[in-house]
Amino acid sequence: MHTEDISILLRNHSFLEDLKPEYIDTILSCASNTYFPDGTKIFSEGEEAKKFYLIRTGKVAIEINGREKGSIRILTLGPGQVLGWSWLVSPYKWHFDAYAIDDVRAVALDGECLRNKCEENHDLGYELIKRFSGILEARLKATRIQLLDVYTKEIK
Amino acid sequence: MTFIEGNNPLLPAETNTIITDPMIPNLFTIKKIFWETDDTFTIEIESHDKSSFNFKPGQFNMLYVFGMGESAISICSDPAKNKTILHTIHRVGNVTSKLSQLKKGDTIGVRGPFGSNWDVTKFYGKDVVIVVGGIGLAPLRPAIYSIFKERKKFNRIIILYGARTALDLLYRVELEHWSKTKNVEVLTTIDRGDSSWRGNIGVVTNLFNYIKLDAMNTYSMVCGPEIMMKFSIEELVKLGVEEKNIYLSLERNMKCAIGFCGHCQYTSKFICKDGPVFNYSQVKDIFNLYEV
């Protein structure tokens, strides 16, 4: 895929909505178009988190290995959402497993490449951190609601 | 004490079906009882005298198991079909457990219908977003039936439905049917799943990521556990839906159902008489007080 096409994919993804065009141009060299057929393991717990993904189509399941409890599917992500933030925080290792549970099309962004761009351009770094903070806040809040187990009522 | 139809000062003006003392139950026969999930079941009941039972979407009945007690249960059937009515019931206490053990042909007492309703005529010409969690789909189902009956009078219909597990999803056949209707989006999610589940996992508010709202032209009905409604309403407001366009159904321990006993008092309101359906702007100030 031509870089101008990837540029359009980046611009059209809700995570990068309204990002200044010069920032899109800056991160373009870190981006690649990617496809995971249904059933593909996208990454595994403990592996180096080299990339993150802007999901365009399809669905990804995040699973935690509960050891004796087996794998527990904790979240699904779909079009318009971002998969992975471990590339951002040292030691850059995945904490969970991720599987494509549909045919998934996404834009992959190279973590190291992007970290270097952010070091060179702190304004870009700040803009991306703000966006990732929003995602982290939403996921933390969602996890807390999940912990409440709101739909259970104890039998009196 | 007998009230004249439509003239009962204790009930909302729109309630006009109770013609006797609202504290005296009418006798109903169980026509059918079936399990929706492992702890939730539906009963179909019919009046002993076979008379029709008129109600509005969102209203509830007090179901009386003789010798055991009463429980407030929302009516979940189609308001246009009034020969028999349906109640979907979560088995959580003594009365609901006893109800779950009844058989076809058994008799129960019914007082009602009580309370305010989802007035879907206010949503004509608008998009409607229905956000439900758990058994909250039951009180909203009559409103969904009413919308589908006059489908052309509404624009987009979006149903966002969250449940605990895949096995806890109610009315799956109908969800499937609704999702195949033109200009209707049905998105479901569950809080807990395993790798056999290929649908969404996560809280119901996650589903807002997958829809685009024309917020200024959107009305919303929200029903489910209170904390789920709180976060859903926050999300709707964040997306630009006006507070006055959001409706919700509240639940408290209803006893008399006519605003006398005070069990369901909600500051200056009674859930049984002023609710259970409220406009969010009516209750906004007290909704976030967890002491209430």
GROMACS .gro file of C-alpha atoms in nm:
model
  448
    1MET     CA    1   0.000   0.000   0.000
    2HIS     CA    2   0.127   0.347  -0.088
    3THR     CA    3   0.220   0.582   0.193
    4GLU     CA    4  -0.047   0.829   0.082
    5ASP     CA    5  -0.309   0.554   0.126
    6ILE     CA    6  -0.183   0.477   0.478
    7SER     CA    7  -0.195   0.849   0.546
    8ILE     CA    8  -0.567   0.841   0.463
    9LEU     CA    9  -0.620   0.540   0.689
   10LEU     CA   10  -0.447   0.724   0.974
   11ARG     CA   11  -0.646   1.040   0.918
   12ASN     CA   12  -0.973   0.845   0.910
   13HIS     CA   13  -0.915   0.656   1.233
   14SER     CA   14  -1.101   0.803   1.529
   15PHE     CA   15  -0.792   0.781   1.755
   16LEU     CA   16  -0.611   1.032   1.534
   17GLU     CA   17  -0.916   1.243   1.457
   18ASP     CA   18  -0.824   1.612   1.420
   19LEU     CA   19  -0.453   1.541   1.464
   20LYS     CA   20  -0.254   1.812   1.286
   21PRO     CA   21  -0.160   1.705   0.930
   22GLU     CA   22   0.211   1.764   1.002
   23TYR     CA   23   0.191   1.513   1.289
   24ILE     CA   24   0.028   1.258   1.058
   25ASP     CA   25   0.315   1.316   0.815
   26THR     CA   26   0.564   1.268   1.099
   27ILE     CA   27   0.426   0.935   1.217
   28LEU     CA   28   0.355   0.805   0.868
   29SER     CA   29   0.698   0.643   0.839
   30CYS     CA   30   0.619   0.437   1.155
   31ALA     CA   31   0.291   0.305   1.011
   32SER     CA   32   0.212  -0.002   0.807
   33ASN     CA   33  -0.110  -0.157   0.691
   34THR     CA   34  -0.174  -0.498   0.842
   35TYR     CA   35  -0.420  -0.785   0.829
   36PHE     CA   36  -0.483  -1.072   1.072
   37PRO     CA   37  -0.706  -1.359   0.959
   38ASP     CA   38  -0.969  -1.480   1.205
   39GLY     CA   39  -0.802  -1.688   1.478
   40THR     CA   40  -0.455  -1.532   1.456
   41LYS     CA   41  -0.273  -1.472   1.783
   42ILE     CA   42  -0.164  -1.111   1.745
   43PHE     CA   43   0.063  -1.102   2.050
   44SER     CA   44   0.137  -1.302   2.364
   45GLU     CA   45   0.192  -1.210   2.727
   46GLY     CA   46   0.562  -1.148   2.798
   47GLU     CA   47   0.662  -1.078   2.439
   48GLU     CA   48   0.824  -0.750   2.347
   49ALA     CA   49   0.557  -0.490   2.267
   50LYS     CA   50   0.696  -0.363   1.941
   51LYS     CA   51   0.379  -0.221   1.792
   52PHE     CA   52   0.031  -0.103   1.858
   53TYR     CA   53  -0.266  -0.120   1.627
   54LEU     CA   54  -0.542   0.110   1.511
   55ILE     CA   55  -0.824  -0.131   1.434
   56ARG     CA   56  -1.011  -0.053   1.114
   57THR     CA   57  -1.234  -0.357   1.077
   58GLY     CA   58  -1.293  -0.679   1.267
   59LYS     CA   59  -1.270  -0.766   1.631
   60VAL     CA   60  -0.983  -0.848   1.868
   61ALA     CA   61  -1.016  -1.032   2.199
   62ILE     CA   62  -0.783  -0.960   2.491
   63GLU     CA   63  -0.724  -1.257   2.716
   64ILE     CA   64  -0.544  -1.298   3.045
   65ASN     CA   65  -0.390  -1.629   3.131
   66GLY     CA   66  -0.541  -1.709   3.467
   67ARG     CA   67  -0.304  -2.007   3.504
   68GLU     CA   68  -0.513  -2.273   3.683
   69LYS     CA   69  -0.828  -2.079   3.590
   70GLY     CA   70  -0.741  -2.098   3.223
   71SER     CA   71  -0.762  -1.816   2.972
   72ILE     CA   72  -1.015  -1.550   3.056
   73ARG     CA   73  -1.141  -1.322   2.784
   74ILE     CA   74  -1.161  -0.979   2.945
   75LEU     CA   75  -1.229  -0.736   2.665
   76THR     CA   76  -1.299  -0.712   2.296
   77LEU     CA   77  -1.195  -0.424   2.077
   78GLY     CA   78  -1.337  -0.329   1.742
   79PRO     CA   79  -1.328  -0.073   1.463
   80GLY     CA   80  -1.209   0.270   1.573
   81GLN     CA   81  -1.035   0.137   1.883
   82VAL     CA   82  -0.670   0.106   1.975
   83LEU     CA   83  -0.503  -0.225   2.056
   84GLY     CA   84  -0.201  -0.207   2.286
   85TRP     CA   85  -0.029   0.053   2.498
   86SER     CA   86   0.259  -0.154   2.640
   87TRP     CA   87   0.486  -0.010   2.367
   88LEU     CA   88   0.462   0.317   2.559
   89VAL     CA   89   0.576   0.205   2.901
   90SER     CA   90   0.911   0.042   2.988
   91PRO     CA   91   0.995  -0.249   2.979
   92TYR     CA   92   0.772  -0.264   2.668
   93LYS     CA   93   0.627  -0.614   2.725
   94TRP     CA   94   0.274  -0.731   2.655
   95HIS     CA   95   0.075  -0.811   2.968
   96PHE     CA   96  -0.202  -1.000   2.790
   97ASP     CA   97  -0.269  -1.218   2.488
   98ALA     CA   98  -0.458  -1.081   2.188
   99TYR     CA   99  -0.645  -1.282   1.925
  100ALA     CA  100  -0.823  -1.183   1.607
  101ILE     CA  101  -1.177  -1.316   1.642
  102ASP     CA  102  -1.273  -1.182   1.301
  103ASP     CA  103  -1.068  -1.099   1.000
  104VAL     CA  104  -0.896  -0.788   1.133
  105ARG     CA  105  -0.761  -0.500   0.931
  106ALA     CA  106  -0.553  -0.247   1.116
  107VAL     CA  107  -0.279   0.009   1.086
  108ALA     CA  108   0.025  -0.102   1.286
  109LEU     CA  109   0.248   0.165   1.439
  110ASP     CA  110   0.604   0.080   1.533
  111GLY     CA  111   0.652   0.164   1.903
  112GLU     CA  112   1.024   0.239   1.899
  113CYS     CA  113   0.991   0.451   1.586
  114LEU     CA  114   0.707   0.647   1.745
  115ARG     CA  115   0.890   0.692   2.076
  116ASN     CA  116   1.184   0.838   1.884
  117LYS     CA  117   0.956   1.076   1.695
  118CYS     CA  118   0.801   1.185   2.025
  119GLU     CA  119   1.146   1.247   2.176
  120GLU     CA  120   1.230   1.466   1.878
  121ASN     CA  121   0.896   1.646   1.883
  122HIS     CA  122   0.754   1.687   2.232
  123ASP     CA  123   0.442   1.858   2.104
  124LEU     CA  124   0.357   1.544   1.908
  125GLY     CA  125   0.447   1.335   2.214
  126TYR     CA  126   0.218   1.541   2.436
  127GLU     CA  127  -0.067   1.514   2.185
  128LEU     CA  128  -0.034   1.136   2.168
  129ILE     CA  129  -0.001   1.102   2.546
  130LYS     CA  130  -0.324   1.299   2.591
  131ARG     CA  131  -0.503   1.063   2.355
  132PHE     CA  132  -0.360   0.751   2.519
  133SER     CA  133  -0.447   0.887   2.864
  134GLY     CA  134  -0.809   0.912   2.753
  135ILE     CA  135  -0.803   0.547   2.648
  136LEU     CA  136  -0.635   0.436   2.970
  137GLU     CA  137  -0.887   0.631   3.178
  138ALA     CA  138  -1.179   0.477   2.989
  139ARG     CA  139  -1.038   0.123   3.020
  140LEU     CA  140  -0.966   0.169   3.392
  141LYS     CA  141  -1.319   0.297   3.450
  142ALA     CA  142  -1.467   0.009   3.249
  143THR     CA  143  -1.260  -0.242   3.448
  144ARG     CA  144  -1.385  -0.093   3.774
  145ILE     CA  145  -1.745  -0.122   3.657
  146GLN     CA  146  -1.679  -0.482   3.553
  147LEU     CA  147  -1.542  -0.549   3.902
  148LEU     CA  148  -1.871  -0.432   4.051
  149ASP     CA  149  -2.038  -0.727   3.881
  150VAL     CA  150  -2.348  -0.510   3.856
  151TYR     CA  151  -2.584  -0.770   3.720
  152THR     CA  152  -2.563  -1.015   4.009
  153LYS     CA  153  -2.806  -1.014   4.297
  154GLU     CA  154  -2.756  -1.245   4.588
  155ILE     CA  155  -3.044  -1.476   4.663
  156LYS     CA  156  -3.186  -1.380   5.001
  157MET     CA  157  -6.335   0.167   4.888
  158THR     CA  158  -6.403   0.176   4.515
  159PHE     CA  159  -6.257   0.415   4.265
  160ILE     CA  160  -6.425   0.528   3.951
  161GLU     CA  161  -6.227   0.440   3.642
  162GLY     CA  162  -5.974   0.708   3.554
  163ASN     CA  163  -6.057   0.908   3.862
  164ASN     CA  164  -5.828   0.762   4.123
  165PRO     CA  165  -5.651   1.054   4.291
  166LEU     CA  166  -5.370   0.830   4.411
  167LEU     CA  167  -5.258   0.718   4.070
  168PRO     CA  168  -5.103   0.902   3.777
  169ALA     CA  169  -5.367   1.057   3.553
  170GLU     CA  170  -5.284   0.829   3.262
  171THR     CA  171  -5.358   0.517   3.464
  172ASN     CA  172  -5.722   0.430   3.410
  173THR     CA  173  -5.759   0.056   3.431
  174ILE     CA  174  -5.799   0.009   3.804
  175ILE     CA  175  -6.160   0.033   3.901
  176THR     CA  176  -6.146  -0.127   4.243
  177ASP     CA  177  -5.947  -0.068   4.557
  178PRO     CA  178  -5.585  -0.064   4.440
  179MET     CA  179  -5.486  -0.258   4.751
  180ILE     CA  180  -5.705  -0.558   4.664
  181PRO     CA  181  -5.546  -0.799   4.419
  182ASN     CA  182  -5.728  -0.936   4.118
  183LEU     CA  183  -5.701  -1.305   4.053
  184PHE     CA  184  -5.492  -1.423   3.759
  185THR     CA  185  -5.415  -1.771   3.629
  186ILE     CA  186  -5.070  -1.875   3.519
  187LYS     CA  187  -5.096  -1.978   3.154
  188LYS     CA  188  -4.731  -2.048   3.098
  189ILE     CA  189  -4.403  -2.035   3.286
  190PHE     CA  190  -4.062  -2.076   3.125
  191TRP     CA  191  -3.699  -2.007   3.208
  192GLU     CA  192  -3.514  -1.740   3.015
  193THR     CA  193  -3.181  -1.803   3.193
  194ASP     CA  194  -3.078  -2.012   3.493
  195ASP     CA  195  -3.213  -1.754   3.739
  196THR     CA  196  -3.467  -1.560   3.535
  197PHE     CA  197  -3.804  -1.681   3.419
  198THR     CA  198  -4.113  -1.548   3.245
  199ILE     CA  199  -4.475  -1.604   3.341
  200GLU     CA  200  -4.774  -1.548   3.118
  201ILE     CA  201  -5.088  -1.470   3.314
  202GLU     CA  202  -5.454  -1.418   3.236
  203SER     CA  203  -5.730  -1.264   3.443
  204HIS     CA  204  -5.973  -1.515   3.599
  205ASP     CA  205  -6.263  -1.336   3.434
  206LYS     CA  206  -6.069  -1.327   3.100
  207SER     CA  207  -6.095  -0.950   3.089
  208SER     CA  208  -5.833  -0.753   2.904
  209PHE     CA  209  -5.554  -0.583   3.094
  210ASN     CA  210  -5.449  -0.243   2.966
  211PHE     CA  211  -5.111  -0.102   3.058
  212LYS     CA  212  -4.845   0.130   2.924
  213PRO     CA  213  -4.479   0.047   2.856
  214GLY     CA  214  -4.271   0.073   3.172
  215GLN     CA  215  -4.554   0.018   3.420
  216PHE     CA  216  -4.539  -0.253   3.683
  217ASN     CA  217  -4.768  -0.486   3.873
  218MET     CA  218  -4.757  -0.611   4.229
  219LEU     CA  219  -4.762  -0.990   4.201
  220TYR     CA  220  -4.897  -1.162   4.509
  221VAL     CA  221  -4.809  -1.517   4.601
  222PHE     CA  222  -5.076  -1.603   4.855
  223GLY     CA  223  -4.934  -1.675   5.195
  224MET     CA  224  -4.594  -1.548   5.094
  225GLY     CA  225  -4.612  -1.184   4.991
  226GLU     CA  226  -4.592  -0.940   4.703
  227SER     CA  227  -4.322  -0.831   4.465
  228ALA     CA  228  -4.316  -0.538   4.222
  229ILE     CA  229  -4.251  -0.669   3.872
  230SER     CA  230  -4.245  -0.476   3.545
  231ILE     CA  231  -4.475  -0.584   3.267
  232CYS     CA  232  -4.271  -0.699   2.970
  233SER     CA  233  -4.528  -0.792   2.707
  234ASP     CA  234  -4.668  -0.604   2.410
  235PRO     CA  235  -4.916  -0.338   2.531
  236ALA     CA  236  -5.124  -0.401   2.218
  237LYS     CA  237  -5.185  -0.761   2.328
  238ASN     CA  238  -5.389  -0.731   2.642
  239LYS     CA  239  -5.560  -1.067   2.687
  240THR     CA  240  -5.259  -1.213   2.862
  241ILE     CA  241  -4.955  -1.034   3.000
  242LEU     CA  242  -4.597  -1.134   3.058
  243HIS     CA  243  -4.360  -1.070   3.345
  244THR     CA  244  -3.993  -1.162   3.332
  245ILE     CA  245  -3.869  -1.218   3.684
  246HIS     CA  246  -3.523  -1.244   3.836
  247ARG     CA  247  -3.531  -1.504   4.114
  248VAL     CA  248  -3.369  -1.313   4.399
  249GLY     CA  249  -3.591  -1.341   4.708
  250ASN     CA  250  -3.863  -1.542   4.878
  251VAL     CA  251  -4.153  -1.418   4.667
  252THR     CA  252  -3.976  -1.448   4.334
  253SER     CA  253  -3.843  -1.793   4.430
  254LYS     CA  254  -4.196  -1.904   4.512
  255LEU     CA  255  -4.325  -1.753   4.187
  256SER     CA  256  -4.065  -1.957   4.000
  257GLN     CA  257  -4.207  -2.276   4.151
  258LEU     CA  258  -4.567  -2.213   4.041
  259LYS     CA  259  -4.723  -2.424   3.768
  260LYS     CA  260  -4.960  -2.368   3.480
  261GLY     CA  261  -5.311  -2.324   3.623
  262ASP     CA  262  -5.200  -2.184   3.958
  263THR     CA  263  -5.352  -1.859   4.077
  264ILE     CA  264  -5.173  -1.544   4.186
  265GLY     CA  265  -5.295  -1.202   4.290
  266VAL     CA  266  -5.221  -0.901   4.075
  267ARG     CA  267  -5.247  -0.535   4.167
  268GLY     CA  268  -5.177  -0.281   3.899
  269PRO     CA  269  -5.074  -0.151   3.661
  270PHE     CA  270  -4.890   0.117   3.854
  271GLY     CA  271  -4.649   0.395   3.783
  272SER     CA  272  -4.535   0.622   3.506
  273ASN     CA  273  -4.447   0.499   3.159
  274TRP     CA  274  -4.206   0.533   2.866
  275ASP     CA  275  -4.398   0.773   2.644
  276VAL     CA  276  -4.247   0.685   2.309
  277THR     CA  277  -4.470   0.933   2.126
  278LYS     CA  278  -4.229   1.201   2.249
  279PHE     CA  279  -3.961   1.043   2.031
  280TYR     CA  280  -4.148   1.071   1.699
  281GLY     CA  281  -3.914   1.185   1.424
  282LYS     CA  282  -3.604   1.130   1.637
  283ASP     CA  283  -3.330   0.874   1.680
  284VAL     CA  284  -3.381   0.653   1.984
  285VAL     CA  285  -3.093   0.499   2.179
  286ILE     CA  286  -3.197   0.229   2.422
  287VAL     CA  287  -2.930   0.137   2.677
  288VAL     CA  288  -3.010  -0.165   2.889
  289GLY     CA  289  -2.829  -0.385   3.135
  290GLY     CA  290  -2.926  -0.726   3.269
  291ILE     CA  291  -3.295  -0.770   3.339
  292GLY     CA  292  -3.344  -0.402   3.249
  293LEU     CA  293  -3.444  -0.523   2.904
  294ALA     CA  294  -3.772  -0.655   3.048
  295PRO     CA  295  -3.929  -0.318   3.146
  296LEU     CA  296  -3.812  -0.173   2.815
  297ARG     CA  297  -3.944  -0.447   2.590
  298PRO     CA  298  -4.301  -0.306   2.580
  299ALA     CA  299  -4.154   0.029   2.469
  300ILE     CA  300  -3.955  -0.147   2.197
  301TYR     CA  301  -4.271  -0.325   2.080
  302SER     CA  302  -4.452   0.009   2.070
  303ILE     CA  303  -4.173   0.167   1.865
  304PHE     CA  304  -4.170  -0.123   1.620
  305LYS     CA  305  -4.548  -0.100   1.583
  306GLU     CA  306  -4.508   0.255   1.454
  307ARG     CA  307  -4.160   0.208   1.314
  308LYS     CA  308  -4.190   0.474   1.043
  309LYS     CA  309  -4.254   0.746   1.299
  310PHE     CA  310  -3.900   0.712   1.437
  311ASN     CA  311  -3.560   0.747   1.276
  312ARG     CA  312  -3.270   0.525   1.379
  313ILE     CA  313  -3.319   0.282   1.664
  314ILE     CA  314  -3.008   0.172   1.851
  315ILE     CA  315  -3.026  -0.091   2.123
  316LEU     CA  316  -2.716  -0.134   2.342
  317TYR     CA  317  -2.753  -0.431   2.572
  318GLY     CA  318  -2.512  -0.556   2.837
  319ALA     CA  319  -2.541  -0.872   3.043
  320ARG     CA  320  -2.320  -1.060   3.284
  321THR     CA  321  -2.248  -1.363   3.065
  322ALA     CA  322  -2.367  -1.496   2.732
  323LEU     CA  323  -2.609  -1.724   2.915
  324ASP     CA  324  -2.769  -1.423   3.084
  325LEU     CA  325  -2.877  -1.251   2.763
  326LEU     CA  326  -3.257  -1.227   2.755
  327TYR     CA  327  -3.492  -1.254   2.458
  328ARG     CA  328  -3.221  -1.369   2.217
  329VAL     CA  329  -3.463  -1.460   1.939
  330GLU     CA  330  -3.616  -1.114   1.951
  331LEU     CA  331  -3.277  -0.944   1.967
  332GLU     CA  332  -3.186  -1.130   1.651
  333HIS     CA  333  -3.514  -1.033   1.487
  334TRP     CA  334  -3.478  -0.666   1.586
  335SER     CA  335  -3.120  -0.655   1.459
  336LYS     CA  336  -3.236  -0.762   1.113
  337THR     CA  337  -3.481  -0.475   1.089
  338LYS     CA  338  -3.386  -0.188   0.862
  339ASN     CA  339  -3.231   0.112   1.036
  340VAL     CA  340  -3.211  -0.074   1.366
  341GLU     CA  341  -2.877  -0.149   1.530
  342VAL     CA  342  -2.859  -0.401   1.811
  343LEU     CA  343  -2.527  -0.434   1.991
  344THR     CA  344  -2.478  -0.671   2.279
  345THR     CA  345  -2.189  -0.719   2.517
  346ILE     CA  346  -2.115  -0.934   2.818
  347ASP     CA  347  -1.901  -0.869   3.123
  348ARG     CA  348  -1.752  -1.216   3.139
  349GLY     CA  349  -1.678  -1.455   2.860
  350ASP     CA  350  -1.456  -1.731   2.744
  351SER     CA  351  -1.295  -1.809   2.413
  352SER     CA  352  -1.614  -1.972   2.283
  353TRP     CA  353  -1.789  -1.634   2.285
  354ARG     CA  354  -1.730  -1.440   1.965
  355GLY     CA  355  -1.935  -1.136   2.052
  356ASN     CA  356  -1.835  -0.825   2.245
  357ILE     CA  357  -1.688  -0.841   2.594
  358GLY     CA  358  -1.679  -0.538   2.819
  359VAL     CA  359  -1.921  -0.308   2.993
  360VAL     CA  360  -2.223  -0.174   2.808
  361THR     CA  361  -2.069   0.174   2.782
  362ASN     CA  362  -1.796   0.026   2.558
  363LEU     CA  363  -2.062  -0.016   2.292
  364PHE     CA  364  -2.079   0.360   2.249
  365ASN     CA  365  -1.744   0.322   2.068
  366TYR     CA  366  -1.924   0.150   1.782
  367ILE     CA  367  -2.206   0.392   1.716
  368LYS     CA  368  -2.225   0.739   1.575
  369LEU     CA  369  -2.492   0.955   1.733
  370ASP     CA  370  -2.673   1.253   1.593
  371ALA     CA  371  -2.681   1.376   1.952
  372MET     CA  372  -2.909   1.675   1.899
  373ASN     CA  373  -3.174   1.450   1.747
  374THR     CA  374  -3.143   1.166   1.993
  375TYR     CA  375  -3.368   1.055   2.273
  376SER     CA  376  -3.259   0.782   2.507
  377MET     CA  377  -3.418   0.530   2.741
  378VAL     CA  378  -3.192   0.371   2.999
  379CYS     CA  379  -3.275   0.081   3.227
  380GLY     CA  380  -3.062  -0.150   3.439
  381PRO     CA  381  -2.871  -0.152   3.766
  382GLU     CA  382  -2.838   0.203   3.896
  383ILE     CA  383  -2.460   0.217   3.867
  384MET     CA  384  -2.482   0.097   3.508
  385MET     CA  385  -2.738   0.370   3.436
  386LYS     CA  386  -2.514   0.632   3.599
  387PHE     CA  387  -2.221   0.550   3.370
  388SER     CA  388  -2.443   0.513   3.064
  389ILE     CA  389  -2.602   0.852   3.121
  390GLU     CA  390  -2.259   1.008   3.172
  391GLU     CA  391  -2.158   0.866   2.836
  392LEU     CA  392  -2.474   0.988   2.663
  393VAL     CA  393  -2.424   1.338   2.803
  394LYS     CA  394  -2.055   1.331   2.702
  395LEU     CA  395  -2.165   1.245   2.348
  396GLY     CA  396  -2.393   1.549   2.347
  397VAL     CA  397  -2.737   1.403   2.421
  398GLU     CA  398  -2.940   1.659   2.614
  399GLU     CA  399  -3.028   1.562   2.970
  400LYS     CA  400  -3.393   1.644   2.909
  401ASN     CA  401  -3.396   1.385   2.630
  402ILE     CA  402  -3.287   1.101   2.857
  403TYR     CA  403  -3.535   0.880   3.042
  404LEU     CA  404  -3.458   0.614   3.298
  405SER     CA  405  -3.643   0.364   3.513
  406LEU     CA  406  -3.561   0.342   3.883
  407GLU     CA  407  -3.618   0.058   4.121
  408ARG     CA  408  -3.679   0.061   4.494
  409ASN     CA  409  -3.853  -0.165   4.740
  410MET     CA  410  -4.215  -0.101   4.645
  411LYS     CA  411  -4.481  -0.217   4.892
  412CYS     CA  412  -4.814  -0.037   4.861
  413ALA     CA  413  -4.746   0.087   4.505
  414ILE     CA  414  -4.969   0.391   4.553
  415GLY     CA  415  -4.743   0.629   4.744
  416PHE     CA  416  -4.878   0.563   5.093
  417CYS     CA  417  -4.626   0.346   5.273
  418GLY     CA  418  -4.307   0.533   5.191
  419HIS     CA  419  -4.093   0.225   5.128
  420CYS     CA  420  -3.989   0.350   4.787
  421GLN     CA  421  -3.954   0.716   4.883
  422TYR     CA  422  -3.685   0.888   4.679
  423THR     CA  423  -3.640   1.225   4.850
  424SER     CA  424  -3.955   1.416   4.756
  425LYS     CA  425  -4.071   1.150   4.512
  426PHE     CA  426  -4.214   0.802   4.536
  427ILE     CA  427  -4.078   0.559   4.282
  428CYS     CA  428  -4.408   0.369   4.270
  429LYS     CA  429  -4.626   0.672   4.203
  430ASP     CA  430  -4.402   0.936   4.043
  431GLY     CA  431  -4.186   0.674   3.870
  432PRO     CA  432  -4.055   0.424   3.797
  433VAL     CA  433  -3.989   0.605   3.468
  434PHE     CA  434  -3.842   0.950   3.514
  435ASN     CA  435  -3.697   1.212   3.288
  436TYR     CA  436  -3.332   1.237   3.388
  437SER     CA  437  -3.356   1.612   3.443
  438GLN     CA  438  -3.626   1.541   3.708
  439VAL     CA  439  -3.397   1.326   3.919
  440LYS     CA  440  -3.051   1.438   3.817
  441ASP     CA  441  -2.973   1.611   4.145
  442ILE     CA  442  -3.060   1.311   4.357
  443PHE     CA  443  -2.955   1.037   4.117
  444ASN     CA  444  -2.590   1.067   4.207
  445LEU     CA  445  -2.647   1.065   4.582
  446TYR     CA  446  -2.581   0.708   4.683
  447GLU     CA  447  -2.746   0.759   5.023
  448VAL     CA  448  -3.088   0.805   4.860
   0.00000   0.00000   0.00000
